[in-house]
CSV table of C-alpha atoms in Angstrom, one decimal:
chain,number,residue,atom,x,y,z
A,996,UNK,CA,120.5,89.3,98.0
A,997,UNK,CA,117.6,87.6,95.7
A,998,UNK,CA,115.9,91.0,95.0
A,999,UNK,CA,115.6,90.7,91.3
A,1000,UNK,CA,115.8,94.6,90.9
A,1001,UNK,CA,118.4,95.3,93.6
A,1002,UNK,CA,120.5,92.8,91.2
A,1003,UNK,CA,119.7,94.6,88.3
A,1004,UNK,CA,121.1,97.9,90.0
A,1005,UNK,CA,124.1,96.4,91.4
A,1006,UNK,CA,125.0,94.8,88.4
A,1007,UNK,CA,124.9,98.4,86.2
A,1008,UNK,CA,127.0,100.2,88.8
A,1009,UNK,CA,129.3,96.9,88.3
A,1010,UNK,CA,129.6,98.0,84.6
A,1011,UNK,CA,130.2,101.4,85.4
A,1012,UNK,CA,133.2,100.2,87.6
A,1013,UNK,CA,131.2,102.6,90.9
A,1014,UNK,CA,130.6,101.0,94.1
A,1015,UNK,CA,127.1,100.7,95.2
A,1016,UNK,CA,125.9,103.9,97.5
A,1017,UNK,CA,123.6,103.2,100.8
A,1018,UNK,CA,120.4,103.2,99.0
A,1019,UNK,CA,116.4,103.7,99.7
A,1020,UNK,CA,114.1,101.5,97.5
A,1021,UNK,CA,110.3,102.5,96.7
A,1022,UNK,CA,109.5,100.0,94.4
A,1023,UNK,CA,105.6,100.0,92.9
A,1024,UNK,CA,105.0,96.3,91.1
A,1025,UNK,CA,101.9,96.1,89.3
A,1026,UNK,CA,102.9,92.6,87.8
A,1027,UNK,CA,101.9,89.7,89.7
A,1028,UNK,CA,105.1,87.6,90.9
A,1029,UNK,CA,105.4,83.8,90.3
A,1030,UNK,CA,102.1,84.1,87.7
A,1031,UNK,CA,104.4,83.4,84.2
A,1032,UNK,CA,104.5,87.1,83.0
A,1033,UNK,CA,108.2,87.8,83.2
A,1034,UNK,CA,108.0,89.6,86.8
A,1035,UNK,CA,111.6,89.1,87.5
A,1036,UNK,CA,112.9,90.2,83.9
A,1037,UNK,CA,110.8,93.5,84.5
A,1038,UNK,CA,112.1,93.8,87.7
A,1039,UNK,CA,116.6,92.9,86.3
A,1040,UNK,CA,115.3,95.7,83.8
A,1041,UNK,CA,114.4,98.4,86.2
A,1042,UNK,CA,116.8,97.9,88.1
A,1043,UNK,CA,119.7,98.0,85.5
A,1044,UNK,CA,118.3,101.1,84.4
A,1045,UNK,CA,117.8,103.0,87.5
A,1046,UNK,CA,121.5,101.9,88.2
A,1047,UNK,CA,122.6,103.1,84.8
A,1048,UNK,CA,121.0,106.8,86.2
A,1049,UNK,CA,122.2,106.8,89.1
A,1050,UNK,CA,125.5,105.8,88.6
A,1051,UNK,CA,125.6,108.2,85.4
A,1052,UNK,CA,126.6,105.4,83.3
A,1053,UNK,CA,125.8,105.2,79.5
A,1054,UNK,CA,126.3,101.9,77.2
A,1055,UNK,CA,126.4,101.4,73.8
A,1056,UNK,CA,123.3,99.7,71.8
A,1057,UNK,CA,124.0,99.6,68.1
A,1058,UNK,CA,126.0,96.5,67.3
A,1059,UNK,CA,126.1,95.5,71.1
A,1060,UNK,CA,123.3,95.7,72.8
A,1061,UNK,CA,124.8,96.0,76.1
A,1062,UNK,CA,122.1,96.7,77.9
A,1063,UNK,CA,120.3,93.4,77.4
A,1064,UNK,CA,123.8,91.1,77.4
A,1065,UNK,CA,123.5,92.0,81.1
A,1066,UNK,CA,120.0,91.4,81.4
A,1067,UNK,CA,120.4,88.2,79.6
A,1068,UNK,CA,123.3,87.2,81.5
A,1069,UNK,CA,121.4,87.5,84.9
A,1070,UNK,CA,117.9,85.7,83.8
A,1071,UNK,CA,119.9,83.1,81.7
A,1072,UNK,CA,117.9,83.9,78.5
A,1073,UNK,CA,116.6,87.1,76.6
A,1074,UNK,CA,112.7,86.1,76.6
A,1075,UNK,CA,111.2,88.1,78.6
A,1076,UNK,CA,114.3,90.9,79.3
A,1077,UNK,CA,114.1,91.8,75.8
A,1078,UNK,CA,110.2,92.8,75.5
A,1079,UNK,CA,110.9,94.8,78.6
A,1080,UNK,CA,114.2,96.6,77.0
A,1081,UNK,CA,112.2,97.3,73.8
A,1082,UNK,CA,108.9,96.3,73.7
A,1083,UNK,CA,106.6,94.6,71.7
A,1084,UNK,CA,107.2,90.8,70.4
A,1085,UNK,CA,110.8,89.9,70.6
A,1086,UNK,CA,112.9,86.8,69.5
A,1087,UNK,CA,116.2,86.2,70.6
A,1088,UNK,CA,118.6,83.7,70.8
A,1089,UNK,CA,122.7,83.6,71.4
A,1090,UNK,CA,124.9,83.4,68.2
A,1091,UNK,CA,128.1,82.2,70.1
A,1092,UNK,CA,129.4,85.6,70.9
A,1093,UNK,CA,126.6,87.5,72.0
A,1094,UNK,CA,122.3,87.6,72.7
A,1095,UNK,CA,120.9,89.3,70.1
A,1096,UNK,CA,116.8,89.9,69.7
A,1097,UNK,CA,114.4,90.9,66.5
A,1098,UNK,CA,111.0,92.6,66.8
A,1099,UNK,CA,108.1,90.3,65.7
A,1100,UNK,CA,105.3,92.6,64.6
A,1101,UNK,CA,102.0,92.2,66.1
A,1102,UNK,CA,98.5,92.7,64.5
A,1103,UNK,CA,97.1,95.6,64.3
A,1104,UNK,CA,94.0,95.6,67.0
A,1105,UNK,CA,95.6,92.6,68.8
A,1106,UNK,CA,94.5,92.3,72.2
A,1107,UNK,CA,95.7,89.8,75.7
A,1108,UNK,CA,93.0,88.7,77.6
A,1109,UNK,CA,94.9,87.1,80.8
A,1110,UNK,CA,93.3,85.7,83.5
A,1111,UNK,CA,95.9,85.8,86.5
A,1112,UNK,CA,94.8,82.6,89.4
A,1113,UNK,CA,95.3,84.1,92.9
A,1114,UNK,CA,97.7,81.0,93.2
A,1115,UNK,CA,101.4,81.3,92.6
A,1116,UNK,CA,102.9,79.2,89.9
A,1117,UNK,CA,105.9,77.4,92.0
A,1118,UNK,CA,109.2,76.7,89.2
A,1119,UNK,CA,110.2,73.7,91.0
A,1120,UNK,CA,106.9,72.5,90.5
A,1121,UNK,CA,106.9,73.6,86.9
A,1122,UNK,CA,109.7,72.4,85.7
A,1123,UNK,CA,109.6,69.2,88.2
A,1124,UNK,CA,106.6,68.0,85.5
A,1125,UNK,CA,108.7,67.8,82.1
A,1126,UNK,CA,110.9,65.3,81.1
A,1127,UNK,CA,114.2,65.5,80.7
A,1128,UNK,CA,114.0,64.5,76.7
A,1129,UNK,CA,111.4,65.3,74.4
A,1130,UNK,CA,110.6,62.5,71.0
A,1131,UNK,CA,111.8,63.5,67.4
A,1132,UNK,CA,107.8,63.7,67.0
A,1133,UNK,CA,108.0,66.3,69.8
A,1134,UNK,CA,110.3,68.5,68.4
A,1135,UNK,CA,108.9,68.4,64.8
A,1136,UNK,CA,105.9,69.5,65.7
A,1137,UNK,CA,107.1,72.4,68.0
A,1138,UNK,CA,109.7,73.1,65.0
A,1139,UNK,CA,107.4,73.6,63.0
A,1140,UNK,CA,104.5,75.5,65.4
A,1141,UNK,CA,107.2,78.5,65.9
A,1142,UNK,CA,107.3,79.1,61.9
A,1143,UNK,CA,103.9,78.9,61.6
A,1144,UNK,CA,103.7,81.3,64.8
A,1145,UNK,CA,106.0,83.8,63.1
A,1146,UNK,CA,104.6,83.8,59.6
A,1147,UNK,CA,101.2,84.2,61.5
A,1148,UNK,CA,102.7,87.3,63.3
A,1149,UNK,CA,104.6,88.9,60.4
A,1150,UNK,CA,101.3,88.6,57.7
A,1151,UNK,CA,98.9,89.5,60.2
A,1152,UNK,CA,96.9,86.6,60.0
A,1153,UNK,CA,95.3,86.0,63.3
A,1154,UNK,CA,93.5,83.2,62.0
A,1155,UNK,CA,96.5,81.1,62.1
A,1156,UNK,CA,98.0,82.1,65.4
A,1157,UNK,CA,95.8,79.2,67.3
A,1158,UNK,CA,97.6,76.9,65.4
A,1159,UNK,CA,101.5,78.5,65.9
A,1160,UNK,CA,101.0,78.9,69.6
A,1161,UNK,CA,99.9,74.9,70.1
A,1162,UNK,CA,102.5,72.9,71.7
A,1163,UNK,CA,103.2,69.4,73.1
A,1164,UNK,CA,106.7,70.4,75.0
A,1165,UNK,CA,104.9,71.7,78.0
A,1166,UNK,CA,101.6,72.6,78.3
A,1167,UNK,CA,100.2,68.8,78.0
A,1168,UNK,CA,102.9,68.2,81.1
A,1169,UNK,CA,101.9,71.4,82.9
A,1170,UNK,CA,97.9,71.3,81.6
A,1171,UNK,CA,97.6,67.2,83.1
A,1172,UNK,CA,99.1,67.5,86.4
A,1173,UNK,CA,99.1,71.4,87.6
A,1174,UNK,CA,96.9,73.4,85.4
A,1175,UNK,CA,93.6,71.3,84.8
A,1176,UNK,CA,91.8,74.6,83.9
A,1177,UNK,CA,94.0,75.3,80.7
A,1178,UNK,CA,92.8,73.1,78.6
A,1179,UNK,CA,89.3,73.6,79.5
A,1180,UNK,CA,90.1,77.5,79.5
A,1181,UNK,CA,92.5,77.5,75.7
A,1182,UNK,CA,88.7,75.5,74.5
A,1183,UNK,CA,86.4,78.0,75.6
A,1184,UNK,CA,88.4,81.3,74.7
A,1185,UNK,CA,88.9,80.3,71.3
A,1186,UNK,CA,84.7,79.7,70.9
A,1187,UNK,CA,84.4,82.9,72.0
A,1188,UNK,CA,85.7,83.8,69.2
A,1189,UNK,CA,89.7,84.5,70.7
A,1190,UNK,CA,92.6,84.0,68.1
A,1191,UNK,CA,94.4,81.8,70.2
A,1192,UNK,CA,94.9,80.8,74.3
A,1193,UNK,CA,97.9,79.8,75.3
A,1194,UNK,CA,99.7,78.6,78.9
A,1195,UNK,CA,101.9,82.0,80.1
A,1196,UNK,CA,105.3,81.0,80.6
A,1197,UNK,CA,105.1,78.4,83.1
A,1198,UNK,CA,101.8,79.4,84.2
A,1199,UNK,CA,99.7,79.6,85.9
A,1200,UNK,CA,98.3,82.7,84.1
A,1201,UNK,CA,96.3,81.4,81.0
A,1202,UNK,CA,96.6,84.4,78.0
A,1203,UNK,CA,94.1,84.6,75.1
A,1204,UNK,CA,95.0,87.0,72.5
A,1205,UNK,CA,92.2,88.7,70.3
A,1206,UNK,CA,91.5,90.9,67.3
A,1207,UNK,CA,89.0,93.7,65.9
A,1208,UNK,CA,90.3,96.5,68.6
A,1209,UNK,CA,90.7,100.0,66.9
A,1210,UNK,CA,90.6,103.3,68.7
A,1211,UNK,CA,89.0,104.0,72.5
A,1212,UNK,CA,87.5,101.1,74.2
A,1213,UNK,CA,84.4,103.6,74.9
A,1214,UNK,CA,84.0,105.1,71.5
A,1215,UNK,CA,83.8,101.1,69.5
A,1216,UNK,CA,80.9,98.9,69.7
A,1217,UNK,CA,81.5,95.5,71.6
A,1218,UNK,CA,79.8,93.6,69.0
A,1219,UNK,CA,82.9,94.8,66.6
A,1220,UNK,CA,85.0,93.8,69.5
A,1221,UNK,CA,85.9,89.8,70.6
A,1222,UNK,CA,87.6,90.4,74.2
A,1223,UNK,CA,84.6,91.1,76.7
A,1224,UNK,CA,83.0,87.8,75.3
A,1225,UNK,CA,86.6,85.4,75.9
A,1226,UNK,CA,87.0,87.3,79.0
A,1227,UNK,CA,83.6,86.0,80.1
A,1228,UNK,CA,84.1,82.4,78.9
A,1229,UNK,CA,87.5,82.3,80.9
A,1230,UNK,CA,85.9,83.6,84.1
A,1231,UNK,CA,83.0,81.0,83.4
A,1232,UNK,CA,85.9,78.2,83.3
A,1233,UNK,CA,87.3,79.2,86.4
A,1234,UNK,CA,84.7,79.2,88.2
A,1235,UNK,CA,83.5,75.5,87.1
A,1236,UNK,CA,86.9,74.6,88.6
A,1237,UNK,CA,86.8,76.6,91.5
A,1238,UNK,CA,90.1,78.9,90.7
A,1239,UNK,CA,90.0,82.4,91.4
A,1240,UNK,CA,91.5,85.4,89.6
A,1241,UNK,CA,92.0,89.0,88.4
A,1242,UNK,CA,90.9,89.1,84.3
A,1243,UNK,CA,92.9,92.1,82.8
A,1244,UNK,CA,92.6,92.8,79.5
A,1245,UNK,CA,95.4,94.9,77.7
A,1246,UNK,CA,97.6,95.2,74.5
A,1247,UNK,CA,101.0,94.6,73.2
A,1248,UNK,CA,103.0,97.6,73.1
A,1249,UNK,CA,106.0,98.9,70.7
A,1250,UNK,CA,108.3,100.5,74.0
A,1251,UNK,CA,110.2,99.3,76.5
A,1252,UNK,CA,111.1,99.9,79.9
A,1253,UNK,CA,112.5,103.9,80.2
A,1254,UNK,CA,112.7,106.5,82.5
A,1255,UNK,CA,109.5,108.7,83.7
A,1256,UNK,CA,111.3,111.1,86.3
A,1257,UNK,CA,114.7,112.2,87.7
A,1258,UNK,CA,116.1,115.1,89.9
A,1259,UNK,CA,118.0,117.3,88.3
A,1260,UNK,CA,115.7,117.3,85.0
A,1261,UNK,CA,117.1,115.9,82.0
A,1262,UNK,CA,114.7,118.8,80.0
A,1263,UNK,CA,115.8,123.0,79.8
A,1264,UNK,CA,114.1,125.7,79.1
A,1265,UNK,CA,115.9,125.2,75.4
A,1266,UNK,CA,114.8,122.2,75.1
A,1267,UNK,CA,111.9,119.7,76.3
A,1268,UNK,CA,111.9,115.9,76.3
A,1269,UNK,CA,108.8,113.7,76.3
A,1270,UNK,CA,107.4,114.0,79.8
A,1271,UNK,CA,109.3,117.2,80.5
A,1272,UNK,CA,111.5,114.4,81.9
């Protein structure tokens, strides 16, 4: 069983100390797998949670967390798990007892501009490119590129973001004998006019985040706007090194993974719940 949701589910009916029922899976995935955007830990997330339901189980959040110590316990980290728990731009790290996360903010009118190749990213391949130590120098520098990340992230100050997101851990590795579009790609977002580019995860999605959104993409002038323009100098990248891919531009959001539908109704006719869920 390597069905990342179907070892979400079995690990909440686990919890809940219930067996596992003979069970029908529709599953619709509208993130690319094997492209660096946290597919599996999406997928350990919906399935813990539609376990949960089914099996009826509830666990406690303040001052646990349990929810995302199984989560964490199944991808072997909390980076991606914990956006999908709770949204948004999360940090987390384990304190010798437990994984615990914090919310980063985001700036307002931030915007990801990802182009997605058509070509998986394989891990073995991935990881097969690093080496197994990195130099003091190495370590410094990324040291000090996640402060300057977060203090970019917390004041709002996108102009510094291009700097906190550079790195010399991985994406030279991954950039030099995998990905010889991303540097190329990183170049040509930022001149037009993106706050910073960056490798996803392991690749081999490149993501450029932007600023100056506000409101309805159809009611705000593009010229007020920076993410048509880096969309276009991606593409143009691509195609100079024959790599093709889906562009999709979106936003960061401030929820998490949660239910949309279940039979019987959670709502009454005393009282309605977002969705009439």
């Amino acid at each position: 069983k390597t069905n990342f949701l179907c070892i979400g589910l079995e690990a909440a009916f686990k919890t809940a100390n219930k067996p596992v029922p003979i069970l029908q899976y529709h599953v619709v995935n509208r993130i690319p797998y094997a492209r660096g955007l946290g597919s599996s830990s999406a997928a350990i997330v919906g399935g813990i949670i539609a376990g949960l339901v089914l099996a009826g189980h509830k666990l406690p959040c303040w001052g646990s967390e349990a929810l995302l110590q199984i989560a964490s316990t199944i991808e072997g980290h909390p980076d991606n798990v914990a956006p999908s728990i709770y949204g948004g731009i999360q940090i987390g790290i384990h304190n010798g007892t437990r994984w615990v996360t914090e919310r980063a903010p985001h700036p307002a009118g931030m915007q990801a501009v990802l182009f997605i190749p058509n070509f998986v990213g394989k891990t073995s391949d991935a990881r097969g490119v690093l080496q197994d130590t990195v130099s003091r120098e190495e370590a410094a520098f990324n040291i000090g590129r996640v402060a300057f990340l977060v203090h970019a992230l917390c004041t709002g100050n996108v102009d510094n973001l291009r700097y906190g997101v550079e790195d010399k851990m991985h994406q030279p590795q991954r950039g030099n004998k995998l990905y010889k579009y991303l540097y190329p790609m990183i170049e040509a977002a930022q001149n037009a006019g993106a706050s910073c580019a960056y490798l996803s995860g392991a690749g081999p999605t490149v993501m450029a985040l932007t600023s100056g959104a506000t409101g309805d993409i159809f009611t705000q002038r593009e010229t007020e706007r920076t993410d048509s323009e880096v969309a276009r100098a991606m593409l143009e990248v691509a195609d100079q090194y024959g790599i093709t891919g889906q562009l999709l531009v979106t936003q960061p959001v401030h929820e998490g993974a949660r239910v949309i539908k279940v039979d019987p109704p959670f709502s009454s006719d005393v009282i309605t719940y977002r969705d009439n869920i």
